[in-house]
PDB file of C-alpha atoms and ligand atoms in Angstrom:
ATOM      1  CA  UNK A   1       0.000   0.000   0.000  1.00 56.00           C
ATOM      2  CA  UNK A   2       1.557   3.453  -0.544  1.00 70.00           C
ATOM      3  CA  UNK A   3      -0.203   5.824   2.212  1.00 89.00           C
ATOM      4  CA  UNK A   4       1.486   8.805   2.333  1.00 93.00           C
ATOM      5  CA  UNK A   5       2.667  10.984   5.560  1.00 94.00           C
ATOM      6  CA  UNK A   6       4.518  13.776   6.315  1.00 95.00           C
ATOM      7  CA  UNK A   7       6.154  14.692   9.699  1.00 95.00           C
ATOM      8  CA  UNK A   8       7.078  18.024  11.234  1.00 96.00           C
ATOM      9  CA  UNK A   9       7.459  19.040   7.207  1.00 96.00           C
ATOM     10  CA  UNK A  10       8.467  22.482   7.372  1.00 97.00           C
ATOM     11  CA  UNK A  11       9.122  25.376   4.096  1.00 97.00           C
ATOM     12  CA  UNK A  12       9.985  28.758   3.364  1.00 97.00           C
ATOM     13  CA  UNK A  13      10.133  30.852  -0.292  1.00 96.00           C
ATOM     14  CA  UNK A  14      13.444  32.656   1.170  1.00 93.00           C
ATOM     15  CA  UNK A  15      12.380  34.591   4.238  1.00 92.00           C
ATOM     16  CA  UNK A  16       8.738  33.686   3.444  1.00 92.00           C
ATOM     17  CA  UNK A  17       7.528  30.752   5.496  1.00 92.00           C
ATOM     18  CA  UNK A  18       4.767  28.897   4.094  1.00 96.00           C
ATOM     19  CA  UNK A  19       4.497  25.473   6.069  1.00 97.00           C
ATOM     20  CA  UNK A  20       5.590  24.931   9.272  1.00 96.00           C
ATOM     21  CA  UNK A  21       5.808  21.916  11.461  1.00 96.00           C
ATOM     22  CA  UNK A  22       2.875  19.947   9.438  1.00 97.00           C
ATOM     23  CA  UNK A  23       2.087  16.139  10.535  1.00 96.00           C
ATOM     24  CA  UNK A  24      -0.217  15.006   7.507  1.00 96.00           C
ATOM     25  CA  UNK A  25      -1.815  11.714   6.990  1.00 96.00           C
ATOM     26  CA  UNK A  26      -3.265  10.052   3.680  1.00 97.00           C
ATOM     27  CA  UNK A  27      -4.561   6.740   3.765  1.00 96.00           C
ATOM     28  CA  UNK A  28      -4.497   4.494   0.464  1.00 96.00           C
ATOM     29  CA  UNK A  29      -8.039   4.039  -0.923  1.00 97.00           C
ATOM     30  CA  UNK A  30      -9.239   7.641   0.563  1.00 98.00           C
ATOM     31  CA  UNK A  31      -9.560  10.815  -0.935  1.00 98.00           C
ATOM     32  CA  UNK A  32      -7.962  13.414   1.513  1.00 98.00           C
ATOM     33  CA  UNK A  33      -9.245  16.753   0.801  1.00 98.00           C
ATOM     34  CA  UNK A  34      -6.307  19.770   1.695  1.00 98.00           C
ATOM     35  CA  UNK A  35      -8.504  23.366   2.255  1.00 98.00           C
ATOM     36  CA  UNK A  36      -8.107  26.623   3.890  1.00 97.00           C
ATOM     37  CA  UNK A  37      -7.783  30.418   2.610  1.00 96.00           C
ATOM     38  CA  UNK A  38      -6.201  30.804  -0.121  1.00 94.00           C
ATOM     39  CA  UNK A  39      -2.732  31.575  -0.116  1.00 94.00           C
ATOM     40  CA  UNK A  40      -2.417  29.670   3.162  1.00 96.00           C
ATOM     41  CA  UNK A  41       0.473  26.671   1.220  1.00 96.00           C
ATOM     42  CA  UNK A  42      -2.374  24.208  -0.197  1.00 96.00           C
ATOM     43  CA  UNK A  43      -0.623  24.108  -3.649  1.00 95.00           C
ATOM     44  CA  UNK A  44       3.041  24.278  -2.166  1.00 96.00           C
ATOM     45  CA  UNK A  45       1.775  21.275   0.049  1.00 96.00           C
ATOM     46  CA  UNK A  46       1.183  19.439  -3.294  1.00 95.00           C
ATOM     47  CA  UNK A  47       4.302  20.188  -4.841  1.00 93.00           C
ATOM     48  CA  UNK A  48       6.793  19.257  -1.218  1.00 93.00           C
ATOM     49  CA  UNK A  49       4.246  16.009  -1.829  1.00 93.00           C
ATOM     50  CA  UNK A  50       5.048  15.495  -5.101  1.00 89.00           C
ATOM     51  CA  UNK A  51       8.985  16.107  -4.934  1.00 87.00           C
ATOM     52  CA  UNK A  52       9.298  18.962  -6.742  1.00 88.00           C
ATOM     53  CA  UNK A  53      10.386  21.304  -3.626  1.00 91.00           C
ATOM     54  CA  UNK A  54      12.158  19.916  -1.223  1.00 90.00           C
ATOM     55  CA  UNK A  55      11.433  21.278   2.345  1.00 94.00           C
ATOM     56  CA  UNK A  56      13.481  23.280   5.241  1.00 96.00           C
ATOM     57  CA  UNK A  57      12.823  20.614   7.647  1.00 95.00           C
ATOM     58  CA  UNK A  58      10.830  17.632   8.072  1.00 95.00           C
ATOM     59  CA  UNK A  59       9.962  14.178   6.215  1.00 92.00           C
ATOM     60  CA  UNK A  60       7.870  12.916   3.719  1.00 92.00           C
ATOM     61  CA  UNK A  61       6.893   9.156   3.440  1.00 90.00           C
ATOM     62  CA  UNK A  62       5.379   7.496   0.695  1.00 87.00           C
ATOM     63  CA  UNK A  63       4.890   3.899   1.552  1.00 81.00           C
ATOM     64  CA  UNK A  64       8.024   2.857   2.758  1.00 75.00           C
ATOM     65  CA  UNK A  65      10.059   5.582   0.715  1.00 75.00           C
ATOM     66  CA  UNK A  66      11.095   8.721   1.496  1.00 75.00           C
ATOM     67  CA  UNK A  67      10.441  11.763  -1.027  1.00 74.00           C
ATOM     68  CA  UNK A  68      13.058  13.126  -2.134  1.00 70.00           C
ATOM     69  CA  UNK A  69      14.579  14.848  -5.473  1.00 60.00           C
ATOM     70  CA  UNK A  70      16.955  12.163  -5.718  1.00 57.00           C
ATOM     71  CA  UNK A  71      14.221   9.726  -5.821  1.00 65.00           C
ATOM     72  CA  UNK A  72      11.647  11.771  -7.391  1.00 65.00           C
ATOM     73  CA  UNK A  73      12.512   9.912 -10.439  1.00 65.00           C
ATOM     74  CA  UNK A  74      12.175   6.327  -8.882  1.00 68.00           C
ATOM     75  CA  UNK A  75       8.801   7.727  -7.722  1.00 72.00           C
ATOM     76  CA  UNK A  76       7.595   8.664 -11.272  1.00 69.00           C
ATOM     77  CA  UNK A  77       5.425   5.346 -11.706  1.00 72.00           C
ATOM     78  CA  UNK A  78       3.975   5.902  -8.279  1.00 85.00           C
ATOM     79  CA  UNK A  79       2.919   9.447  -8.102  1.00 89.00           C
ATOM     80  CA  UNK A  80       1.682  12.473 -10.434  1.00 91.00           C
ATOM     81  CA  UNK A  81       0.729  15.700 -10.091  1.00 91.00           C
ATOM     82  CA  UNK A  82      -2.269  17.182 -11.552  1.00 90.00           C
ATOM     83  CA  UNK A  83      -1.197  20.785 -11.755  1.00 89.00           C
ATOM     84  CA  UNK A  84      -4.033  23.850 -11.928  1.00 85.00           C
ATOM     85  CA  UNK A  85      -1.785  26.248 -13.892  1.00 73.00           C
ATOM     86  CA  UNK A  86      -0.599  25.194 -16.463  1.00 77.00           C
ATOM     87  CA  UNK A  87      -0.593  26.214 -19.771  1.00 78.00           C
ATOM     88  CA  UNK A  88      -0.468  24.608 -23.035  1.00 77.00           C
ATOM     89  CA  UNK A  89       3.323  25.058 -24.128  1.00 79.00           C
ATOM     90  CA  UNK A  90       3.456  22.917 -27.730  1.00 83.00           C
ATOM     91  CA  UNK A  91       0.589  22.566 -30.210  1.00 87.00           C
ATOM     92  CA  UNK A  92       0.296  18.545 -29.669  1.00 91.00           C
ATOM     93  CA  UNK A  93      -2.812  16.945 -30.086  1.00 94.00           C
ATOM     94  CA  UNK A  94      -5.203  15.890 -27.177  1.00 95.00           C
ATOM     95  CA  UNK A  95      -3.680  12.536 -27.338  1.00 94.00           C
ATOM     96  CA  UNK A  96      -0.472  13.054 -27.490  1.00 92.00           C
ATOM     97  CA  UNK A  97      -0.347  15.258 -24.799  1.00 92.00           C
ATOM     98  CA  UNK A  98      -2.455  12.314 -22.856  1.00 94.00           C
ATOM     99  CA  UNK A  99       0.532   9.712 -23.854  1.00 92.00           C
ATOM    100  CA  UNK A 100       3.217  12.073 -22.199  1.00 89.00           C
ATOM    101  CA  UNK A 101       2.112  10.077 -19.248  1.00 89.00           C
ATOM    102  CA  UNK A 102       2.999   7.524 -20.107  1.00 86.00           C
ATOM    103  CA  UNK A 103       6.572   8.306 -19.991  1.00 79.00           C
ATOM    104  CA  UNK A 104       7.925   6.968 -17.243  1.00 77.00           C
ATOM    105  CA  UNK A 105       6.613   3.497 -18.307  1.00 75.00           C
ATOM    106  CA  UNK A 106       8.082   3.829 -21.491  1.00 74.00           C
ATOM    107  CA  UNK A 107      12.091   3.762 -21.182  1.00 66.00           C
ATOM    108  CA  UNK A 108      14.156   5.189 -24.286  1.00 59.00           C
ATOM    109  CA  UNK A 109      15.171   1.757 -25.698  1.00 61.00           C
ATOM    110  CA  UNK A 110      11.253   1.453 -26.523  1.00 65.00           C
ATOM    111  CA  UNK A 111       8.520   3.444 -28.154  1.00 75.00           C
ATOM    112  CA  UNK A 112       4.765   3.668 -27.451  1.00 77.00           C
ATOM    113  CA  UNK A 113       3.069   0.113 -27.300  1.00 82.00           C
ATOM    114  CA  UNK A 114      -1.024  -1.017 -28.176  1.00 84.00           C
ATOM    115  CA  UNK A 115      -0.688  -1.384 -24.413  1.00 84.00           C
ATOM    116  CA  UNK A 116       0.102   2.296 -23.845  1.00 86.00           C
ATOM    117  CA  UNK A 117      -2.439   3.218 -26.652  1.00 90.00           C
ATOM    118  CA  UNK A 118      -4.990   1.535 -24.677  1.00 92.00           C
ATOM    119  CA  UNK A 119      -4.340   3.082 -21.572  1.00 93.00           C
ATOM    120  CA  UNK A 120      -4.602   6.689 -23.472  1.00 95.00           C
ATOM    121  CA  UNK A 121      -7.786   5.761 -25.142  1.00 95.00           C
ATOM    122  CA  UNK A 122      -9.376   4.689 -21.921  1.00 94.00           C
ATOM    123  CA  UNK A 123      -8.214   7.534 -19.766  1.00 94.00           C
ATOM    124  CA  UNK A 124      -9.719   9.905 -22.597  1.00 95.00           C
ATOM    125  CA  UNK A 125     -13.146   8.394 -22.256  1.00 93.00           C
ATOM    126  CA  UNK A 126     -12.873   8.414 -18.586  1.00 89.00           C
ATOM    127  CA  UNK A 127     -12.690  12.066 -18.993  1.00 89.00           C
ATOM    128  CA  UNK A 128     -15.272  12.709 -22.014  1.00 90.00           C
ATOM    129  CA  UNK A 129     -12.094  13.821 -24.402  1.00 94.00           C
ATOM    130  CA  UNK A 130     -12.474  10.996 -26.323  1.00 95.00           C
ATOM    131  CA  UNK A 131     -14.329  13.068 -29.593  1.00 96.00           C
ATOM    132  CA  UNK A 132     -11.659  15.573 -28.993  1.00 96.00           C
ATOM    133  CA  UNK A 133      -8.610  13.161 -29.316  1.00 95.00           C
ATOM    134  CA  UNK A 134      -7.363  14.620 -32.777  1.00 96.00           C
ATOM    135  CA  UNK A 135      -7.718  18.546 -31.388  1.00 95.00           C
ATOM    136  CA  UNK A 136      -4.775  20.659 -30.819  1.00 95.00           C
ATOM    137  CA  UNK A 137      -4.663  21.394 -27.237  1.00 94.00           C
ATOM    138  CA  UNK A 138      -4.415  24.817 -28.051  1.00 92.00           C
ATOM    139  CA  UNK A 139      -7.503  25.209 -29.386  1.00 92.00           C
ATOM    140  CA  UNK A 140      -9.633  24.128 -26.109  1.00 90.00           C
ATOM    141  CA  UNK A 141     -11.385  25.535 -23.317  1.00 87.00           C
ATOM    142  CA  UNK A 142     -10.098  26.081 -19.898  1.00 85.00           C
ATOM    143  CA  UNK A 143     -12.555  23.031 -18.480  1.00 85.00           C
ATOM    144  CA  UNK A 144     -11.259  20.648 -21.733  1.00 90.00           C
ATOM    145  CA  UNK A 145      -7.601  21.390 -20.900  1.00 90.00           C
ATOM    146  CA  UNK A 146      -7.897  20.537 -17.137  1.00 87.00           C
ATOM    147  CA  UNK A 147      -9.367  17.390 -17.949  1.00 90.00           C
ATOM    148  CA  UNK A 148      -6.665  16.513 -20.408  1.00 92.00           C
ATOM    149  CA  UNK A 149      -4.233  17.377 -17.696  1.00 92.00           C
ATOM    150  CA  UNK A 150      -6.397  15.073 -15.689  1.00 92.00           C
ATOM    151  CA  UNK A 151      -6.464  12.501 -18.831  1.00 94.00           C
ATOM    152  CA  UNK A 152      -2.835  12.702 -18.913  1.00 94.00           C
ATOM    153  CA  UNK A 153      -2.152  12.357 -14.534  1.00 93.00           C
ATOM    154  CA  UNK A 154      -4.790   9.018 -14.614  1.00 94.00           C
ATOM    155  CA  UNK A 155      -2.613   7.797 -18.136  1.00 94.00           C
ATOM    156  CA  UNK A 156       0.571   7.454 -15.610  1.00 91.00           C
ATOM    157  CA  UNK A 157      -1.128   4.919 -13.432  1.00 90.00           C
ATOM    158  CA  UNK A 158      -0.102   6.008 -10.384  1.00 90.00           C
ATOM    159  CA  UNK A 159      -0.613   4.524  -6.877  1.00 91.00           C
ATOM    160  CA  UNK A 160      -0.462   8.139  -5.508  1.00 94.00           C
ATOM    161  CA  UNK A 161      -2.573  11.013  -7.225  1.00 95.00           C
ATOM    162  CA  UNK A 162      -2.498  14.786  -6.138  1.00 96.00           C
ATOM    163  CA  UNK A 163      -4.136  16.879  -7.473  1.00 96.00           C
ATOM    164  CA  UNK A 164      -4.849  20.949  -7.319  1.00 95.00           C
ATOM    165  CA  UNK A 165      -7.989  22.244  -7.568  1.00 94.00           C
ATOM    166  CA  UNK A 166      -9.085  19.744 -10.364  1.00 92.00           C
ATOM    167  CA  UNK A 167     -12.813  21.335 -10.678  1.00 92.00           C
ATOM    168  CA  UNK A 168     -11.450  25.104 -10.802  1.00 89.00           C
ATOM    169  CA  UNK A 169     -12.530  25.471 -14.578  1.00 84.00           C
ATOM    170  CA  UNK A 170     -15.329  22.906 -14.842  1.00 86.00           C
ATOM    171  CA  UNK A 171     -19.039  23.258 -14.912  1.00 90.00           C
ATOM    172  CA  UNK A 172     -21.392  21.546 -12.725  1.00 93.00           C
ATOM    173  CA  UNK A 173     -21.685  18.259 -14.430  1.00 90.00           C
ATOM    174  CA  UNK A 174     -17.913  17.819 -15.296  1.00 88.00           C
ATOM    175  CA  UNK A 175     -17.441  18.818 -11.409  1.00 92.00           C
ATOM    176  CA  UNK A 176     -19.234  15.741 -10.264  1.00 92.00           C
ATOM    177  CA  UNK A 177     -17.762  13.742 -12.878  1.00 89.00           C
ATOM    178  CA  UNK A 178     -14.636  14.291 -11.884  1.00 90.00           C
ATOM    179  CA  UNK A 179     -14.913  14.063  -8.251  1.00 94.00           C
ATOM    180  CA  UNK A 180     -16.895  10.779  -8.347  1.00 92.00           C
ATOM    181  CA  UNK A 181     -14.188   9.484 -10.637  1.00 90.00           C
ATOM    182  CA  UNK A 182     -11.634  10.094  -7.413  1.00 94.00           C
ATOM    183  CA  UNK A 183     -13.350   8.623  -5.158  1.00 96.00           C
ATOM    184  CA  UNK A 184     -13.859   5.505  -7.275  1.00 93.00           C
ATOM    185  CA  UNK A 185     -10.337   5.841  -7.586  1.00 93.00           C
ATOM    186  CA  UNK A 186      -9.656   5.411  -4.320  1.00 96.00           C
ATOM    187  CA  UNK A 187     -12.224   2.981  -3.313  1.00 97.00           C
ATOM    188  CA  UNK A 188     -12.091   0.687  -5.994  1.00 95.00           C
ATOM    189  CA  UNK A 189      -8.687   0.811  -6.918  1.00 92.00           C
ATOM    190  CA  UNK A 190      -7.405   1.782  -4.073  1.00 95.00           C
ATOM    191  CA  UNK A 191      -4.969   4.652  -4.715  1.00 95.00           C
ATOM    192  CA  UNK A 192      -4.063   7.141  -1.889  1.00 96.00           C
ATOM    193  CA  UNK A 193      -6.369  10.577  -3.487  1.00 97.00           C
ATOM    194  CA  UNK A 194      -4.679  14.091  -2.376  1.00 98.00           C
ATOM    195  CA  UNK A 195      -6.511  16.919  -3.409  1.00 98.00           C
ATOM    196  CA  UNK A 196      -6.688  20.565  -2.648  1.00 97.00           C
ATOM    197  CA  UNK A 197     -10.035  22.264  -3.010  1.00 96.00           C
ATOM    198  CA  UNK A 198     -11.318  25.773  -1.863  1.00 93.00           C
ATOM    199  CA  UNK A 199     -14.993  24.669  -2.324  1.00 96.00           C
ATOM    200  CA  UNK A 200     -15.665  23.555   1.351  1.00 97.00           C
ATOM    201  CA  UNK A 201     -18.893  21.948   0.490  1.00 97.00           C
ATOM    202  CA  UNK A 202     -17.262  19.782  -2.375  1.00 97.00           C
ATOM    203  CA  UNK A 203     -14.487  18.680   0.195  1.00 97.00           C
ATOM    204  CA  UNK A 204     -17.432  17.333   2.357  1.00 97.00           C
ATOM    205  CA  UNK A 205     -19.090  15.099  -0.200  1.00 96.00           C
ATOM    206  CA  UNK A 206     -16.033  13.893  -1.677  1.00 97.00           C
ATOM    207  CA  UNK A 207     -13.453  13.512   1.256  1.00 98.00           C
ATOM    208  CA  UNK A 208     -12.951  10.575   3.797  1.00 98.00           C
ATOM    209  CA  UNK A 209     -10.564  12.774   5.294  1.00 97.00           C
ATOM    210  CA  UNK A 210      -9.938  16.658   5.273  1.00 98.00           C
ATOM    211  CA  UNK A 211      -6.660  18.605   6.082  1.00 98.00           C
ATOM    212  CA  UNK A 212      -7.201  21.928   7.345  1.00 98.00           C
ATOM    213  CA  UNK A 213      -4.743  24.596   6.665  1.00 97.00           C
ATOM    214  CA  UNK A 214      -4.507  27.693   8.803  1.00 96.00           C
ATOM    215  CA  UNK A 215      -1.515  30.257   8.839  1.00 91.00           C
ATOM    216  CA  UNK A 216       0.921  27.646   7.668  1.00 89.00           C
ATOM    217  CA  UNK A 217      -0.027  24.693   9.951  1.00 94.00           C
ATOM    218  CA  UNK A 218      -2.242  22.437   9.812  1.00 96.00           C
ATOM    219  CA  UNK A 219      -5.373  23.203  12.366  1.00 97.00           C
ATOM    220  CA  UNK A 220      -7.135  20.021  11.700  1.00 97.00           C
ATOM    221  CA  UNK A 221      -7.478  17.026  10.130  1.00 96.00           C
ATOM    222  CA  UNK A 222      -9.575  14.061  10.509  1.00 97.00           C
ATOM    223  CA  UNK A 223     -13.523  13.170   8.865  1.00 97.00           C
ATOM    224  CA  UNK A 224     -15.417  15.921   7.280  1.00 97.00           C
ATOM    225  CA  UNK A 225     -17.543  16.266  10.415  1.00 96.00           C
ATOM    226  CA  UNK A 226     -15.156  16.721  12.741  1.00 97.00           C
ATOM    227  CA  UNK A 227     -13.113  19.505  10.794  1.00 98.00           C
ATOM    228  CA  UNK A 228     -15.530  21.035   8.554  1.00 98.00           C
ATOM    229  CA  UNK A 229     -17.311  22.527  11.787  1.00 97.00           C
ATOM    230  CA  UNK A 230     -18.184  26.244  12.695  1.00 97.00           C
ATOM    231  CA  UNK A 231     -15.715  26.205  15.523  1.00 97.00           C
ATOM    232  CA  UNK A 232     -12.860  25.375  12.551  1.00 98.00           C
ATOM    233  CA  UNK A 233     -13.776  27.030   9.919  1.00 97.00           C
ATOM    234  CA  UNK A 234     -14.930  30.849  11.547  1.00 97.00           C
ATOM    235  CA  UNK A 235     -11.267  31.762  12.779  1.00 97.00           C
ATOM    236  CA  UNK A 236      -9.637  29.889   9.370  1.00 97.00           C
ATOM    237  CA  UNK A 237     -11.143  32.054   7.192  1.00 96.00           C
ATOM    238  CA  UNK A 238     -12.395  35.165   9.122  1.00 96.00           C
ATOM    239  CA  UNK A 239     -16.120  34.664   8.145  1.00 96.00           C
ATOM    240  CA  UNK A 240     -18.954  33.919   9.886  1.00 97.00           C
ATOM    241  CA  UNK A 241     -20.449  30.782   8.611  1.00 97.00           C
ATOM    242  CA  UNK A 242     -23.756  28.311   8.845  1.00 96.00           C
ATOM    243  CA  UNK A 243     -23.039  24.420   8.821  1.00 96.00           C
ATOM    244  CA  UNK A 244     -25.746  22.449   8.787  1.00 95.00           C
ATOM    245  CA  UNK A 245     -25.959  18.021   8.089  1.00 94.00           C
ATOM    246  CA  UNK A 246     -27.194  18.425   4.366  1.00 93.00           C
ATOM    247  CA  UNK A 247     -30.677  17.076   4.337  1.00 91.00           C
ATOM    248  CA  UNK A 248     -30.456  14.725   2.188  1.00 91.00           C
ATOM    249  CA  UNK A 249     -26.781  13.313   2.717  1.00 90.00           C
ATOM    250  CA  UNK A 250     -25.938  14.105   6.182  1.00 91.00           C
ATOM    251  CA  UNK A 251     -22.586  15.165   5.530  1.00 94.00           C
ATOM    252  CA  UNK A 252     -21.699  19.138   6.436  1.00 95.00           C
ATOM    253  CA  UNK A 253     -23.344  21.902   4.303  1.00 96.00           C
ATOM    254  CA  UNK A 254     -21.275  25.280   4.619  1.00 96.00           C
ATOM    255  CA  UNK A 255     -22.875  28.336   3.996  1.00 95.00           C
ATOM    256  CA  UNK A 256     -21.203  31.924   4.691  1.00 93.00           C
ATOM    257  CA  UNK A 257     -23.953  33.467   7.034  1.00 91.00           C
TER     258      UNK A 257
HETATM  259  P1  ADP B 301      -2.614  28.244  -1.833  1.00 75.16           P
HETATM  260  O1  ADP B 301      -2.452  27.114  -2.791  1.00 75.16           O
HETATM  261  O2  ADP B 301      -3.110  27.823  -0.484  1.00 75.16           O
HETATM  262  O3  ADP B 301      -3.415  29.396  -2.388  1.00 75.16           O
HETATM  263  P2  ADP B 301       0.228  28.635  -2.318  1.00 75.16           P
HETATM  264  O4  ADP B 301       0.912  27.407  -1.857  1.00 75.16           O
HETATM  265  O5  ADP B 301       0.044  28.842  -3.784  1.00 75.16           O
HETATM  266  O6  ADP B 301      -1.137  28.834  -1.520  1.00 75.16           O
HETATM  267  O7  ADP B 301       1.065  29.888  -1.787  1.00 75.16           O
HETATM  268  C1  ADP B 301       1.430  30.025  -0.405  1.00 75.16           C
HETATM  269  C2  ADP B 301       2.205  31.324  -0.237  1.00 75.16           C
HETATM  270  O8  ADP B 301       3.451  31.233  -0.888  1.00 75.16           O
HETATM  271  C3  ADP B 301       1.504  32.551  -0.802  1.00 75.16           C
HETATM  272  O9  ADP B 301       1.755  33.639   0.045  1.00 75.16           O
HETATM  273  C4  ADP B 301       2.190  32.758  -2.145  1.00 75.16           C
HETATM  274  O10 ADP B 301       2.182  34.110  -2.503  1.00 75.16           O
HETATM  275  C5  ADP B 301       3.596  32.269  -1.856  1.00 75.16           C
HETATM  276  N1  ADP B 301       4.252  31.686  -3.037  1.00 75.16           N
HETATM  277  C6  ADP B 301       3.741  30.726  -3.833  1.00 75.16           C
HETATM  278  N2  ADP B 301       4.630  30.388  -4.801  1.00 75.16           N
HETATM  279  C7  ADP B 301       5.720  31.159  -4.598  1.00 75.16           C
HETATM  280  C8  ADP B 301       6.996  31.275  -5.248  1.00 75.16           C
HETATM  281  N3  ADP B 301       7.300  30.520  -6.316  1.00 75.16           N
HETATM  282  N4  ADP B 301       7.880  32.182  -4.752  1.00 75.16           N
HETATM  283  C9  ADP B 301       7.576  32.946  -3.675  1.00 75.16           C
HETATM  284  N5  ADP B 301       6.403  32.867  -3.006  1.00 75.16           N
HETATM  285  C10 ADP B 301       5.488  31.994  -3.455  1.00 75.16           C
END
């Protein structure tokens, strides 16, 4: 299994510190929701998680392994980042941009196999690109490229997913598609799910666990109901807020008040 935890993980941007002193815990086969304000380290989080900084002070675990840049590369089959800004770069199609992850399956001595086709094609329906396999990626919307970012995280296979704010450019029906999709992830297939999201109310439908961020540490983490509460979430964010068991799911409904 390759649960993922950090201790006493710790980071600064020069004199800036982000994260300090976080203990965070992600089971494999949950989806652990990372919130708070914004500009609080959600996104850095993702990136210490993923390898791509390396922190001040502190560990990160994956499994047995430790994270670090010189075993990011080792880790490349296991984990991938699904990143919110990015920008198309090259003009490659859909699916060739989806087949860049396969990459770190696919050494230089060979070149793409039916196998690796396969996975593309199926990743693509997964995320309703499959009609739009032959268009440029520069010629799509915000919500299209996001899910061929997605398309192209899910084509890596990884045991670990994180992923930043994966519904930030969808619409309402792509939203729950994609954040059913993780959870089936996770429950069916067992990966360890990581994903920051500023929309409280989708972190309580979707998360088995949520990681609160305040002021650099973490102020909570555990189920929805115990961290999405009033007492939480009203000195987090500065905000007076309403949170109620949704009527017809039971989980927390936020509402500013
Ligand atoms: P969030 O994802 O919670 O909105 P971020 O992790 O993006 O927060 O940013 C945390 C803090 O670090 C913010 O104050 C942001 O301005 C700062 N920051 C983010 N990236 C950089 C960077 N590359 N260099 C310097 N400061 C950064």
């Amino acid at each position: 299994m390759s649960g993922l935890r950090t201790e006493g993980l710790s980071f600064a941007y020069g004199d800036d510190a982000v994260l300090s002193e976080v203990d965070l815990v992600a089971e494999a086969g949950e989806v652990t929701a990372i919130v708070g304000p914004n500009g609080v380290g959600k996104t850095t989080l993702l990136r210490l998680l993923a390898g791509l900084l390396a922190p001040d002070r502190g560990q990160i675990q994956i499994g047995e392994q430790e994270v670090d840049r010189a075993s990011r590369r080792r880790l490349a089959r296991r984990i991938a980042l699904a990143p919110q800004l990015e920008k198309p770069a090259w003009p490659l199609t859909v699916s060739q941009m989806v087949a860049l992850g396969r990459a770190p399956h696919v050494g230089w001595w060979r070149s793409y196999s039916p196998a690796d086709r396969e996975v593309v094609e199926r990743v693509l329906e997964q995320v309703g690109l499959s009609t739009l396999a032959d268009r440029l990626i520069t010629e799509l919307s915000g919500g299209e490229y996001s899910r061929a970012v997605l398309a192209r995280t899910l084509a890596q296979e990884p045991r670990v997913l994180l992923l930043d704010e994966p519904t930030a450019h969808l619409d309402l029906k792509h939203q729950a598609e994609v954040l059913r999709r993780l959870r089936q992830l996770a429950h069916e297939d067992g990966l360890t799910v990581v994903v920051t999201l500023h929309d409280l109310n989708q972190a309580a439908t979707t998360a088995d666990r949520v990681a609160l961020l305040q002021s650099s540490s973490l102020r909570a983490s555990g189920p929805p109901e115990e961290v999405l509460t009033r007492e939480h979430l009203e000195p987090t964010y500065g905000v007076a807020v309403s949170v109620v068991p949704h009527p017809e799911t039971g989980v927390p409904w936020i509402m500013p008040r």
